[in-house]
């Protein structure tokens, strides 16, 4: 049944109509309460920033062109402050699509007259909040707006990208400190508490490849916003959780959002900053955030758990996520995707294989390798990943084109990200236990103990971003791997009689410098020279390596610490650093055509 009367309820079907009416019942009073406020442009209100102070009118989000003027939704009364300001001034200066317009002669029009100017989804929103009248403004003149300085725009874009990455990496570690409080309040069984961490890790690691590829296909900025909103919704749900199952589901939702957000953030950075010193500096900031996020997360977790509540560990992400979603369309480039078919069989195999691999490695922390479920899931994961690689080698439009591994430096970067991720995650996990159980640090003191790591990472990342253009990616990666190995071997000397400044502080400084170098050099190398429509995939592979490495490191080092002590476990972390050094120095050669070899050589020079 069609609805020809625009004043009637939109015909959405009986059930949908009830939902619309219910939503309007709650939304309409809220909008009425704030109608006319200067800070409410989000509902399409033309607002006045202060004529007397000489400031201009803002841009109404709900404004659309119609004929020789503009149409905007009208709020609910002529007494609204913004409407009186427009009438008193006689004209208004507004901005729209890069131009500034002087508009005059405000005229009230009805829904039928204004309807052609708005897309259907906006008309539905306005009807829901009770707007039935619109204001038409005639254009008197217009001028082009002077664009913002490129430097400012790039800096704002970097802030948004770095903030997104910080939010993602924080949640890997921030929850660990709060687990005892979560267990007491939500009555988690001891065997189920691990799922607060594992639900996030499995969803994040399992969907990274798919999340990165969707950005390449459907638009990176669009997927960035979707990822930020999913992460925010999961954080809000987690903070409000009243039962263990709800919190686990919320953590999984966070992981899904992070799997979209992390690779699209790095690919947007690659698309925004030109290859060379400009991109290297941006990657220095990005990598410093990535490498120090674990230590910052432990510190924030300790502070929030001590002085507030574990729920604020979740709630803190909500304003950040909303800010990212609102800022992204204004400061990030669109990053249009390349039309193509999503490789669904490959997506299923990759997601299943990586998810089961992360799960099996995480399960080792509470069950040893002799556990039947652990061995079964590990075997199935390997089989799925082998099938995935075989499928991708034959597919016409694969989820992961294998040519991305043709560049030797890039392959080394992926391998080093796996090794460094294993060493870093294992170290954070075990050193936190050592500080609290052996040195008897409080959660807050343990968090502050990792501050040297954050500082060292920032220094190492800053130096590497400036020097990598001179020394080359391989020197930077091998140097970072060696420093990580030295720091880990030094840390292996800890005993029950150790003290923080004698046995822990120095190793943390050394290995953190190496972490900063390794994170910057692997990030630069992974995205340098890749095709524009594959930067999301390269970013995802880098993150997959770090995520899988993290699960592998915790599984192996946790097992060693249980059987042989903390010192032996940190020796394993040092061996992982050496393994990363070898991977970079002697990457596996792959058979290639002369043309592919030439392209790879060009990539190495560019990197």
CSV table of C-alpha atoms in Angstrom, one decimal, residues 220-232 256-258 260-261 324-325:
chain,number,residue,atom,x,y,z
A,220,UNK,CA,38.7,2.6,3.4
A,221,UNK,CA,37.2,5.6,5.1
A,222,UNK,CA,33.7,4.0,5.0
A,223,UNK,CA,35.0,0.8,6.6
A,224,UNK,CA,37.1,2.9,9.1
A,225,UNK,CA,33.9,4.5,10.4
A,226,UNK,CA,32.0,1.2,10.5
A,227,UNK,CA,34.9,-0.4,12.5
A,228,UNK,CA,34.9,2.5,14.9
A,229,UNK,CA,31.2,2.3,15.5
A,230,UNK,CA,31.3,-1.5,16.0
A,231,UNK,CA,34.1,-1.1,18.5
A,232,UNK,CA,32.3,1.7,20.3
A,256,UNK,CA,35.3,-7.5,15.0
A,257,UNK,CA,35.4,-3.7,15.1
A,258,UNK,CA,39.2,-3.8,15.7
A,260,UNK,CA,38.2,-3.6,10.5
A,261,UNK,CA,39.6,-0.5,12.1
A,324,UNK,CA,36.7,9.0,15.5
A,325,UNK,CA,33.5,8.2,13.6
